[in-house]
Coordinates of C-alpha atoms in Angstrom, one line a residue:
M110 CA 19.5 131.2 127.9
E111 CA 18.0 128.5 130.1
A112 CA 17.7 126.1 127.2
L113 CA 21.4 125.9 126.8
S114 CA 21.8 124.5 130.3
D115 CA 19.4 121.7 129.5
D116 CA 20.4 118.4 128.1
K117 CA 21.2 118.6 124.4
Y118 CA 19.2 115.4 123.7
F119 CA 15.9 116.7 125.1
V120 CA 16.3 120.2 123.6
A121 CA 17.0 118.6 120.2
R122 CA 13.9 116.4 120.5
Q123 CA 11.7 119.4 121.4
V124 CA 13.0 121.4 118.5
H125 CA 12.5 118.5 116.1
A126 CA 8.9 118.0 117.4
E127 CA 8.1 121.6 116.7
C128 CA 9.8 121.7 113.3
S129 CA 7.9 118.6 112.2
V130 CA 4.5 120.3 112.5
L131 CA 5.5 123.6 110.9
P132 CA 5.6 124.5 107.2
R133 CA 9.1 124.0 105.8
D134 CA 9.7 127.7 105.4
K135 CA 8.9 128.4 109.1
C136 CA 11.3 128.2 112.0
P137 CA 10.1 127.5 115.6
Q138 CA 10.8 130.3 118.0
V139 CA 12.8 128.1 120.4
L140 CA 15.2 127.2 117.5
S141 CA 15.4 130.8 116.4
D142 CA 16.3 131.8 119.9
L143 CA 18.9 129.0 120.2
M144 CA 20.6 130.0 116.9
D145 CA 20.7 133.7 118.0
T146 CA 22.8 132.5 120.9
L147 CA 24.9 129.8 119.2
L148 CA 25.6 131.7 116.1
N149 CA 26.0 135.2 117.6
P150 CA 28.7 137.0 115.5
S151 CA 30.1 138.5 118.7
K152 CA 31.3 135.1 119.7
A153 CA 34.2 133.1 118.2
I154 CA 32.9 131.1 115.3
D155 CA 35.0 128.1 116.3
D156 CA 33.6 127.7 119.8
R157 CA 33.5 123.9 120.3
E158 CA 30.5 123.9 122.5
D159 CA 28.4 125.9 120.1
I160 CA 29.4 123.7 117.2
D161 CA 28.5 120.6 119.2
W162 CA 25.1 122.1 120.0
C163 CA 24.5 122.7 116.3
K164 CA 25.3 119.1 115.5
W165 CA 23.0 117.8 118.3
L166 CA 20.1 120.1 117.3
M167 CA 20.3 119.0 113.7
G168 CA 20.3 115.4 114.8
N169 CA 16.7 115.4 116.0
G170 CA 17.6 113.9 119.4
R171 CA 20.1 111.5 118.0
S172 CA 23.9 111.8 118.6
P173 CA 25.7 113.4 115.7
E174 CA 27.2 110.1 114.8
E175 CA 23.8 108.3 114.8
F176 CA 22.2 111.0 112.8
A177 CA 25.0 111.0 110.2
K178 CA 24.6 107.2 109.9
Q179 CA 20.8 107.5 109.4
V180 CA 21.0 110.2 106.8
S181 CA 23.7 108.3 104.9
M182 CA 21.3 105.3 104.6
Y183 CA 19.3 107.4 102.1
D184 CA 22.2 108.6 100.1
N185 CA 21.2 108.0 96.5
A186 CA 24.1 109.9 94.9
T187 CA 25.5 108.1 91.8
T188 CA 28.8 110.0 91.6
C189 CA 31.8 109.8 93.8
G190 CA 33.0 113.4 94.0
L191 CA 35.9 112.6 96.4
V192 CA 38.0 115.8 96.6
W193 CA 41.7 115.7 97.1
T194 CA 44.4 118.2 97.6
P195 CA 47.9 118.4 96.0
N196 CA 50.2 115.3 96.2
F197 CA 47.3 112.9 96.1
V198 CA 47.7 109.7 94.0
A199 CA 45.0 109.4 91.5
Y200 CA 44.3 107.6 88.2
R201 CA 43.4 108.6 84.6
C202 CA 42.0 106.1 82.1
R203 CA 42.2 107.3 78.5
T204 CA 40.2 104.3 77.3
C205 CA 37.2 105.4 79.4
A206 CA 37.6 109.1 79.4
I207 CA 35.3 111.5 77.6
S208 CA 37.1 114.6 78.9
P209 CA 40.9 114.7 78.9
C210 CA 40.7 116.0 82.5
M211 CA 39.0 112.9 83.8
S212 CA 40.5 111.4 87.0
L213 CA 39.6 108.7 89.5
C214 CA 40.3 108.0 93.1
T215 CA 42.1 104.8 93.9
D216 CA 39.0 103.0 95.3
C217 CA 36.9 103.8 92.2
F218 CA 39.7 102.9 89.8
K219 CA 40.3 99.5 91.5
K220 CA 36.6 98.7 91.7
G221 CA 36.0 99.6 88.1
N222 CA 36.9 97.4 85.1
H223 CA 40.0 98.9 83.6
Y224 CA 41.9 95.7 82.8
G225 CA 43.8 96.2 79.5
H226 CA 43.0 99.9 79.3
D227 CA 45.3 102.8 78.5
F228 CA 45.6 104.3 82.0
N229 CA 48.2 105.9 84.2
M230 CA 48.7 106.6 87.9
F231 CA 49.7 110.2 88.7
L232 CA 50.5 112.5 91.6
S233 CA 48.1 115.3 91.5
Q234 CA 49.8 118.7 91.6
A235 CA 46.8 121.1 91.8
G236 CA 44.3 118.8 93.6
G237 CA 41.2 117.4 92.0
A238 CA 38.0 115.3 92.4
C239 CA 36.9 111.8 91.4
D240 CA 34.7 111.7 88.3
C241 CA 33.4 108.2 88.8
G242 CA 29.7 108.1 88.0
D243 CA 29.7 111.3 85.9
A244 CA 28.6 110.2 82.5
S245 CA 29.6 113.5 81.0
I246 CA 33.3 112.9 82.0
I247 CA 33.7 109.1 81.8
K248 CA 32.0 106.3 79.9
E249 CA 29.6 104.2 82.0
S250 CA 31.8 101.1 81.3
G251 CA 34.4 102.7 83.5
F252 CA 32.2 103.3 86.5
C253 CA 32.8 101.3 89.7
D254 CA 29.9 99.3 91.2
R255 CA 29.1 101.9 93.8
H256 CA 28.6 104.7 91.4
S257 CA 26.7 103.2 88.5
P258 CA 23.2 104.5 87.7
K259 CA 21.8 101.2 89.1
A260 CA 23.4 101.9 92.5
A261 CA 20.5 104.3 93.6
V262 CA 17.6 102.1 92.4
D263 CA 17.1 100.2 95.7
K264 CA 17.4 103.3 97.9
S265 CA 14.2 103.9 99.9
A266 CA 12.7 107.4 100.5
A267 CA 13.7 109.2 103.6
P268 CA 11.1 110.1 106.3
S269 CA 9.6 113.5 105.5
N270 CA 10.6 115.1 108.7
L271 CA 14.2 113.7 108.9
M272 CA 15.8 116.9 107.6
C273 CA 13.3 119.5 108.8
V274 CA 15.7 120.9 111.5
A275 CA 18.6 120.9 109.1
E276 CA 16.5 122.9 106.6
A277 CA 15.7 125.5 109.3
M278 CA 19.2 125.8 110.6
M279 CA 21.3 125.7 107.4
P280 CA 20.8 129.3 106.2
R281 CA 21.8 130.6 109.6
I282 CA 24.9 128.4 109.7
I283 CA 26.0 129.6 106.3
L284 CA 25.2 133.2 107.3
R285 CA 27.6 132.8 110.3
L286 CA 30.4 131.7 108.0
I287 CA 29.8 134.7 105.7
Q288 CA 29.8 137.0 108.7
H289 CA 33.2 135.6 109.8
L290 CA 34.7 136.1 106.3
R291 CA 33.4 139.7 106.2
E292 CA 34.7 140.5 109.7
N293 CA 38.2 139.3 108.8
C294 CA 38.5 141.4 105.6
K295 CA 38.7 144.8 107.2
V296 CA 41.0 147.3 105.6
G297 CA 44.5 147.2 106.9
G298 CA 46.2 144.0 105.6
P299 CA 44.0 141.2 106.8
D300 CA 45.7 137.9 107.6
Y301 CA 43.6 135.5 105.5
E302 CA 45.3 132.3 106.7
V303 CA 44.6 133.2 110.3
A304 CA 41.0 134.0 109.5
I305 CA 40.5 130.6 107.8
Q306 CA 42.3 128.8 110.6
G307 CA 40.0 130.5 113.0
A308 CA 37.0 128.9 111.3
D309 CA 38.6 125.5 110.9
G310 CA 36.2 123.7 113.3
F311 CA 33.2 125.4 111.7
L312 CA 34.3 124.5 108.2
T313 CA 34.9 120.9 109.3
M314 CA 31.4 120.7 110.6
L315 CA 30.0 121.8 107.2
I316 CA 32.3 119.3 105.4
D317 CA 31.1 116.6 107.7
F318 CA 27.5 117.5 107.0
N319 CA 28.2 117.1 103.3
K320 CA 29.7 113.7 103.8
M321 CA 26.3 112.5 104.9
G322 CA 25.4 112.3 101.3
A323 CA 22.8 113.5 98.8
L324 CA 20.0 114.3 101.4
M325 CA 22.2 116.8 103.3
R326 CA 23.8 118.2 100.1
H327 CA 20.3 119.0 98.9
V328 CA 19.6 120.9 102.1
M329 CA 22.8 122.8 101.9
T330 CA 22.2 123.6 98.2
S331 CA 18.8 124.9 98.9
A332 CA 20.2 127.3 101.6
L333 CA 23.1 128.4 99.4
T334 CA 21.1 129.1 96.3
N335 CA 17.9 130.7 97.7
P336 CA 17.8 134.4 96.7
Q337 CA 14.9 135.1 99.0
K338 CA 16.7 133.7 102.1
Y339 CA 19.9 135.6 101.2
R340 CA 18.1 138.9 101.0
E341 CA 16.1 138.2 104.1
L342 CA 19.2 137.5 106.2
M343 CA 21.7 139.9 104.5
D344 CA 19.8 143.0 103.4
P345 CA 20.7 145.7 106.1
S346 CA 17.5 147.6 105.1
I347 CA 15.3 144.8 106.6
S348 CA 15.1 145.3 110.3
T349 CA 15.3 142.3 112.6
G350 CA 13.8 144.2 115.6
Q351 CA 17.1 143.9 117.4
P352 CA 18.8 147.3 117.3
E353 CA 22.3 146.0 118.3
Y354 CA 22.2 143.3 115.6
D355 CA 20.8 145.7 113.0
S356 CA 23.8 148.0 113.7
Y357 CA 26.1 145.0 113.3
R358 CA 24.5 144.2 109.9
Q359 CA 25.1 147.8 108.7
D360 CA 28.8 147.6 109.6
S361 CA 29.1 144.2 108.1
N362 CA 27.5 145.4 104.9
K363 CA 30.0 148.3 104.7
I364 CA 32.9 145.9 104.9
Y365 CA 31.4 143.8 102.2
Q366 CA 30.8 146.7 99.9
N367 CA 34.4 148.0 100.3
A368 CA 35.7 144.5 99.5
V369 CA 33.5 144.3 96.4
N370 CA 34.7 147.6 95.2
S371 CA 38.3 146.6 95.7
L372 CA 38.0 143.5 93.5
T373 CA 38.2 145.1 90.1
N374 CA 37.8 143.5 86.7
P375 CA 39.3 144.2 83.3
E376 CA 37.7 146.9 81.2
P377 CA 35.5 145.0 78.6
P378 CA 34.7 146.2 75.1
D379 CA 31.5 148.4 75.1
E380 CA 29.4 145.7 73.6
Y381 CA 30.1 143.4 76.6
K382 CA 29.8 145.8 79.4
E383 CA 26.3 144.5 80.2
C384 CA 27.5 140.9 80.4
A385 CA 26.9 139.8 84.0
S386 CA 30.4 138.3 84.3
L387 CA 32.1 141.5 83.0
Q388 CA 30.1 144.2 84.7
E389 CA 32.0 146.7 86.7
H390 CA 29.8 146.3 89.8
L391 CA 29.4 142.9 91.2
Q392 CA 25.9 142.0 92.4
H393 CA 25.4 138.9 94.6
T394 CA 22.0 137.3 95.0
T395 CA 22.7 134.1 96.9
F396 CA 24.9 132.9 99.7
L397 CA 26.8 130.8 97.2
E398 CA 27.7 133.8 95.0
E399 CA 29.0 135.7 98.0
L400 CA 30.9 132.6 99.3
M401 CA 32.6 132.3 95.9
F402 CA 33.5 136.0 96.2
W403 CA 35.2 135.5 99.5
T404 CA 36.9 132.4 98.1
V405 CA 38.5 134.7 95.5
V406 CA 39.3 137.5 97.9
Y407 CA 40.9 135.0 100.3
E408 CA 42.9 133.5 97.4
F409 CA 41.2 130.1 97.3
P410 CA 42.0 128.8 100.8
Q411 CA 42.2 125.0 100.7
K412 CA 39.5 124.2 103.3
L413 CA 37.0 126.5 101.8
V414 CA 37.7 125.2 98.4
C415 CA 37.2 121.6 99.6
L416 CA 33.9 122.6 101.1
L417 CA 32.7 124.0 97.8
L418 CA 34.0 121.1 95.7
N419 CA 32.7 118.4 98.0
M420 CA 29.2 119.3 97.1
L421 CA 29.6 118.9 93.4
P422 CA 27.7 115.6 93.2
D423 CA 24.6 117.6 93.6
L424 CA 23.9 118.7 90.0
E425 CA 21.8 121.7 90.9
Y426 CA 24.6 122.9 93.1
K427 CA 27.2 122.2 90.5
E428 CA 25.5 124.5 88.0
A429 CA 25.0 127.2 90.6
L430 CA 28.7 127.0 91.6
T431 CA 29.8 127.2 88.0
R432 CA 27.7 130.3 87.5
A433 CA 29.2 131.9 90.6
F434 CA 32.7 131.0 89.4
V435 CA 32.2 132.5 85.9
L436 CA 30.6 135.6 87.5
H437 CA 34.0 136.2 89.2
Y438 CA 36.2 134.8 86.5
S439 CA 37.5 138.1 85.1
R440 CA 38.4 139.3 88.6
I441 CA 40.4 136.2 89.3
S442 CA 42.8 137.2 86.5
M443 CA 43.5 140.4 88.4
M444 CA 44.3 138.4 91.5
L445 CA 46.7 136.3 89.5
E446 CA 48.6 139.3 88.3
R447 CA 49.3 140.7 91.7
A448 CA 49.8 137.5 93.6
T449 CA 53.0 137.1 95.5
N450 CA 53.0 133.4 94.8
P451 CA 51.3 133.0 91.4
E452 CA 52.2 129.4 91.0
T453 CA 50.4 128.3 94.2
L454 CA 47.4 130.5 93.4
S455 CA 47.3 129.2 89.9
N456 CA 47.1 125.6 91.1
K457 CA 44.3 126.5 93.5
V458 CA 42.3 128.2 90.8
V459 CA 42.7 125.3 88.4
H460 CA 41.7 122.9 91.2
V461 CA 38.3 124.5 91.0
S462 CA 37.9 125.3 87.4
V463 CA 38.9 121.9 86.0
Q464 CA 36.0 120.3 88.0
L465 CA 33.5 122.8 86.5
F466 CA 34.5 123.1 82.9
S467 CA 35.2 119.4 82.2
N468 CA 31.4 118.8 82.0
E469 CA 30.5 119.6 78.3
S470 CA 26.8 120.4 78.8
L471 CA 27.5 122.7 81.7
A472 CA 30.4 124.4 80.0
L473 CA 28.3 124.9 76.9
K474 CA 25.5 126.5 79.1
M475 CA 28.0 128.9 80.5
V476 CA 29.2 129.8 77.0
D477 CA 25.7 130.4 75.8
Q478 CA 24.3 132.2 78.8
L479 CA 27.3 133.9 80.4
K480 CA 29.5 134.3 77.3
L481 CA 32.3 132.3 78.9
L482 CA 34.5 132.2 75.8
H483 CA 34.3 136.0 75.4
V484 CA 35.1 136.4 79.1
M485 CA 38.2 134.2 78.8
V486 CA 39.6 135.8 75.7
I487 CA 38.9 139.4 76.9
T488 CA 40.6 138.5 80.2
L489 CA 43.6 137.1 78.5
K490 CA 43.9 140.0 76.1
Y491 CA 43.6 142.5 79.0
M492 CA 46.3 140.7 81.0
M493 CA 48.8 140.7 78.2
S494 CA 47.9 144.2 77.0
K495 CA 49.5 145.7 80.1
T496 CA 52.8 144.1 79.3
L497 CA 53.2 145.5 75.7
I498 CA 56.4 147.1 74.5
H499 CA 57.5 148.5 71.1
N500 CA 58.6 145.7 68.7
T501 CA 62.2 146.2 67.4
L502 CA 62.1 143.9 64.4
H503 CA 63.3 145.4 61.1
D504 CA 63.4 149.2 61.2
P505 CA 62.2 150.3 64.7
D506 CA 61.4 153.8 63.5
K507 CA 58.9 152.4 61.0
N508 CA 57.6 149.5 63.2
F509 CA 54.5 150.4 65.1
H510 CA 53.7 146.8 66.2
Y511 CA 53.7 146.1 70.0
V512 CA 54.5 142.8 71.6
V513 CA 54.6 141.4 75.1
D514 CA 57.5 142.2 77.3
C515 CA 59.0 138.8 78.4
E516 CA 60.7 140.5 81.3
R517 CA 57.4 141.3 83.0
H518 CA 56.2 139.4 86.0
V519 CA 53.1 138.1 84.2
M520 CA 55.3 136.4 81.6
K521 CA 58.1 135.1 83.8
E522 CA 55.7 133.7 86.4
H523 CA 53.2 132.3 83.9
C524 CA 50.3 134.2 85.6
Y525 CA 48.2 133.5 82.5
W526 CA 48.5 129.8 82.8
P527 CA 45.2 129.1 84.6
L528 CA 43.3 131.1 82.1
V529 CA 44.8 129.3 79.2
S530 CA 44.4 125.9 80.9
D531 CA 40.7 126.7 81.3
L532 CA 40.4 127.8 77.7
N533 CA 42.0 124.5 76.5
N534 CA 39.6 122.6 78.7
V535 CA 36.5 124.1 77.3
L536 CA 37.8 123.9 73.7
S537 CA 38.2 120.2 74.2
H538 CA 34.4 120.1 73.9
K539 CA 33.5 120.1 70.2
P540 CA 30.3 122.2 70.5
I541 CA 32.2 124.9 72.2
A542 CA 35.1 124.8 69.7
V543 CA 32.5 125.1 66.9
R544 CA 31.0 128.2 68.6
F545 CA 34.5 129.6 69.0
M546 CA 35.2 129.2 65.3
S547 CA 31.8 130.4 64.3
D548 CA 32.0 133.8 66.1
D549 CA 33.6 136.6 64.2
T550 CA 34.2 138.7 67.3
L551 CA 35.9 135.8 69.1
L552 CA 38.2 135.0 66.2
E553 CA 39.1 138.7 65.7
M554 CA 39.9 139.1 69.4
W555 CA 41.8 135.8 69.5
F556 CA 44.1 136.8 66.6
D557 CA 44.6 140.2 68.2
F558 CA 45.7 138.3 71.2
L559 CA 48.1 136.1 69.2
S560 CA 49.5 139.2 67.5
M561 CA 50.9 140.3 70.8
F562 CA 53.3 137.3 70.7
Q563 CA 54.2 137.7 67.0
G564 CA 57.9 138.6 66.8
M565 CA 58.4 138.9 70.6
N566 CA 61.7 138.5 72.4
V567 CA 63.9 139.7 69.5
N568 CA 67.4 138.3 69.7
Q569 CA 70.2 140.7 68.6
R570 CA 73.6 139.3 67.6
E571 CA 76.4 141.1 69.4
L572 CA 79.6 141.5 67.3
N573 CA 81.6 144.0 69.3
E574 CA 81.5 143.1 73.0
H575 CA 81.3 139.9 75.0
V576 CA 77.8 139.3 76.5
E577 CA 78.4 138.6 80.1
Y578 CA 74.9 137.9 81.2
E579 CA 72.4 136.2 78.8
S580 CA 68.8 137.2 79.3
N581 CA 66.6 134.4 80.5
T582 CA 63.5 135.8 78.7
Y583 CA 63.7 133.0 76.1
Y584 CA 62.1 130.6 78.6
A585 CA 59.2 132.9 79.2
A586 CA 58.8 133.5 75.4
F587 CA 58.8 129.8 74.4
S588 CA 56.5 128.9 77.3
A589 CA 54.0 131.5 76.4
E590 CA 53.9 130.6 72.8
L591 CA 53.4 126.9 73.7
E592 CA 50.8 127.4 76.4
A593 CA 48.9 130.4 75.2
S594 CA 49.1 129.8 71.5
A595 CA 49.9 126.3 70.5
Y596 CA 47.8 124.4 73.0
P597 CA 44.5 126.2 72.1
M598 CA 45.4 125.7 68.4
W599 CA 45.7 122.0 68.7
A600 CA 42.5 121.9 70.7
L601 CA 40.6 123.5 67.8
V602 CA 42.3 121.4 65.1
S603 CA 41.4 118.2 66.9
H604 CA 37.7 118.8 65.9
L605 CA 38.4 119.5 62.2
R606 CA 38.7 115.9 60.9
G607 CA 36.7 115.8 57.7
P608 CA 35.2 117.7 54.8
E609 CA 32.0 118.5 56.8
S610 CA 34.0 120.9 59.0
V611 CA 36.1 122.6 56.3
A612 CA 34.0 125.8 56.5
F613 CA 35.3 126.3 60.1
T614 CA 38.9 125.9 58.9
R615 CA 38.4 128.4 56.1
R616 CA 37.0 130.9 58.7
V617 CA 40.0 130.5 60.9
L618 CA 42.4 130.9 57.9
S619 CA 40.6 134.0 56.7
F620 CA 40.9 135.7 60.1
C621 CA 44.5 134.5 60.4
L622 CA 45.4 136.0 57.0
T623 CA 43.9 139.3 58.0
A624 CA 45.9 139.3 61.2
L625 CA 49.0 138.5 59.2
Q626 CA 48.5 141.3 56.8
D627 CA 47.9 143.7 59.7
W628 CA 51.2 142.5 61.2
L629 CA 53.1 143.0 57.9
D630 CA 51.7 146.5 57.7
A631 CA 52.5 147.3 61.3
T632 CA 56.1 146.1 61.0
H633 CA 56.5 147.9 57.7
L634 CA 57.6 144.7 55.9
T635 CA 56.8 145.4 52.3
H636 CA 59.5 143.4 50.6
P637 CA 61.7 140.4 51.6
D638 CA 65.0 142.3 51.2
V639 CA 65.4 143.7 54.7
S640 CA 68.9 144.5 56.0
D641 CA 68.5 143.3 59.6
S642 CA 70.3 139.9 59.4
L643 CA 71.7 140.4 63.0
Q644 CA 68.3 140.0 64.7
V645 CA 65.8 137.3 64.8
S646 CA 62.7 136.3 66.7
F647 CA 61.7 132.6 67.1
H648 CA 58.1 133.4 67.8
F649 CA 55.5 133.6 65.0
P650 CA 52.2 132.1 66.2
L651 CA 50.2 133.6 63.4
H652 CA 52.5 131.8 60.9
R653 CA 52.0 128.6 62.9
Y654 CA 48.2 128.9 62.9
F655 CA 48.1 129.5 59.2
A656 CA 50.4 126.6 58.4
V657 CA 48.7 124.1 60.7
F658 CA 45.1 125.0 59.7
M659 CA 46.1 125.0 56.0
C660 CA 47.7 121.6 56.4
Q661 CA 44.6 120.2 58.1
A662 CA 42.4 121.5 55.4
V663 CA 44.5 119.9 52.6
R664 CA 45.3 116.6 54.3
R665 CA 41.9 115.9 56.1
Q666 CA 39.2 118.1 54.6
G667 CA 39.6 117.9 50.9
A668 CA 40.7 121.5 50.3
T669 CA 43.4 122.5 47.8
L670 CA 46.4 124.8 48.2
N671 CA 45.3 127.0 45.3
E672 CA 42.2 128.0 47.1
L673 CA 43.9 128.6 50.5
L674 CA 47.2 130.3 49.7
P675 CA 47.4 134.1 49.7
P676 CA 48.7 136.1 46.8
T677 CA 52.3 135.3 45.8
D678 CA 53.8 138.6 47.0
M679 CA 52.3 138.1 50.4
L680 CA 53.4 134.5 50.5
H681 CA 57.0 135.6 49.9
L682 CA 56.8 137.9 52.8
L683 CA 55.3 135.3 55.0
M684 CA 58.1 132.8 54.1
M685 CA 60.8 135.2 55.2
H686 CA 60.7 134.8 59.0
P687 CA 60.3 131.0 59.2
L688 CA 63.3 130.7 56.8
R689 CA 65.3 133.1 58.9
V690 CA 64.6 131.0 62.0
Q691 CA 65.9 127.9 60.2
V692 CA 69.1 129.7 59.1
S693 CA 69.7 131.2 62.6
I694 CA 69.6 127.7 64.1
F695 CA 72.4 126.5 61.9

C-alpha cells in the first residue's frame, strides 16, 4: 500500500483529521485500509514495523512518546493499580486494611501515613496489585497523596478529538490478539509459552497504552466490553466482502469452537444448569470474555495476566473482568486438576482472583447475579467427589461412608487450594457470609463437602510386622482439613459476634447436626462400644464445626448449652472419636 511508504507523521495527521470529523462509531476508509495491512493475520503479530505504525497512527501525528505524555496529562485515576509478579516486595497495613488481602506498593506505602501502624513488608509469592486509592479495600486515611479522591479534582478535560483514532483502532488491535491466540491453539499439543512469546511486543504495546492512564483505559474498556463490536468483527456469518479473509474467519471460528468444547466444566445439580457460570456450553459476547477464555486455556500466562490486571483501576472494566472470570470459574478447577505443575498454576489463578474478590460490593454482586458462592461450593464438591474411596472406620462391611483418598494427586498437590483461598476471601465480607449462612442449599452442600473429610486417612496400628515405609498421606490430610475446612469455618465465625447474629449460628449448627447424624448412620456407629481400638482417624471437621459454633453461641451470643446440645445418646456417640484422638496421642 502506498500509504505505508509515506512518512508516518503525515499519514497519522491525515488519519486524525478524517477521524475528527466523523461520528465516533465510524472509521475513515484510509485507516481501515491501513489496519487491513498492519493487522493482517497472515503476518507475524510481533512485526516491529507494524507495531510502530500502530503507535504513530494512534498518536495523531505526535511521536508515541509525546502522545503518551499528552494523554497522561489528563489521567484522573484515583487508584494506583500497579501490578507485580512473584518475588516483588510489597506492604500490608492491618491498621488501614478493610480487606485482609490488601497490599500496597513501596511508593504508595512510603507516601502514605502509616507511622505507628500495624504493618508488615512481605515478598509476594503469587503476584498482586497495589490497592492504594480503593476505598473498598483500604481506609482513606491510608491513601498516599497521589491516589486520594482529591487528586483528580484539578484535572482538566481532554480535547474531544484526542482519542478518536485510538477509539477507531482499538477493536481491531484487540481482534488481532484474539486471532493470534486462536491460531496457536490448534489441535496437536500447542506450545503456549512460544505462542505468548511470539506476541510479546504486541502485548507490550497494549500494556504501554494502559500506562497512559484513565483516558486510554476507557478506550480499551469500551473496545473490550462492546458486544456489538465483538459480533461485528468475530461472527463468521457476517461477510466482510473479502473472500479470502472470510475464509480465514471461518477457519478461525472452528479452532475457537473446538477449544471451547474441550474446556469442560463440572456437572452441576439440575437446579443450577441454567446458571451462566455453570452452563455446559460457554457463550462469549465480548472480546474481554473471549480473552479471559484464552487466558484460562493458556494457563494464565504472566504477560497476558499483567495486561488484564493493569486495567483494573477502570471500575467498569473491573466489573466486566470479574464477570468474565466468574463465567469461567468452574472450568478453572478442571485445569487445576490436570495441571502438570499445579502449584505454579494455583499461584497464577490467585494472582487474578484476589484482585477481583477483595472488593466487597463487587464480590457481592457476583454472588447475587452469578451465584458465585454456589459455583465455588459445587466446584469444590465436584473436585473432591472424584477422589472418594470407601471409609474403613469401624466395621468396613457395614460402613457405607466415602472419604477423600489422600493418595490422589488432587490431595497431595493441593489442587483445591486456589478455590478454597477464593472462598475464604469472599467469606471475609460479612454480607456474603450472611448470605452463605442464610441459604439452605449452600449449607447442605457445604456439609456434604465437609463429610468427605470426616474420618479420612485412617491410621491402622500394626502389631505383627515392622512398617518399613510410612505413608506420607498424613500431610495431605492435615493440610486439607486446615485449608478446606478450618479456614472457611473461622471466616464465618468471625462475623458472629453478638446476640443479633445468633440465628445464623443456630442454622449452621442445625445443618451440622444433620450431617453428623447422617455420618453416624453411614458408619453404622450406633453405640460407643466399638471394638476397633487399633485404628484411628485424626480428622473430624463436622465435630470441629459443631464445637466451634456452639462455643461461639454460648460465649458471644447469649445462647445456652441446653438449647444447643443434641440428645444424650447422640452426644455420647459424638464424644467417642475426639476422645479416641486424645488417647491415641498419648
